[in-house]
Amino acid sequence: MRANSLLTTAVVSCLLLSIPPASAHPASHLSGAADPPAAESSGTSVNIIHVNPLQIERDLRDYDTAIVFYYVEYCPVCAQLRPVYAKASYLLQQQQLDETLDGETSSTRRVLAAVNCGANARSCIRTGVTRVPLFKRFRNGGRISEVLRYPRVNAQMLLAAVNA
């Protein structure tokens, strides 16, 4: 039991120490919720919801399936994945639009969501997120699996995961 609490303390300390000072990234640390990932220069409209890690089950319970991207603003790998996630969201929107135009009324509600662990470090740690980037799949608000790990992630894989 003592080893577990020491390990938890070590992980929490490492994560909190890895957060840069607020002056380095004021928007991501003072506002409490930075903008979710977006298509940086593609000009596409994306629909990624931003959720609080402590209220994630409540925020996602209206969706049959959700993929959640845990990130921090200053992480270079997370920055590389932001446009990939935005593209996956765009593809999901197009797929849902095509289903509607084809007359298919899918009762399955799917969404891509994001959690900024830089602005919510303690909350992310309390919910078991100990590293970023991380993708988790939720079904009806409850976490069912860790989906993909970098560097294997691409937009088609994320789309397949949210449709599974």
CSV table of C-alpha atoms in Angstrom, one decimal, residues 37-44 82-83:
chain,number,residue,atom,x,y,z
A,37,PRO,CA,-7.7,21.2,-30.9
A,38,ALA,CA,-8.7,22.8,-34.2
A,39,ALA,CA,-7.7,22.6,-37.8
A,40,GLU,CA,-4.8,24.9,-37.9
A,41,SER,CA,-4.6,26.0,-41.5
A,42,SER,CA,-7.0,23.7,-43.4
A,43,GLY,CA,-9.9,26.1,-43.1
A,44,THR,CA,-12.3,23.2,-42.2
A,82,ARG,CA,-3.9,18.4,-33.2
A,83,PRO,CA,-4.4,18.6,-37.0
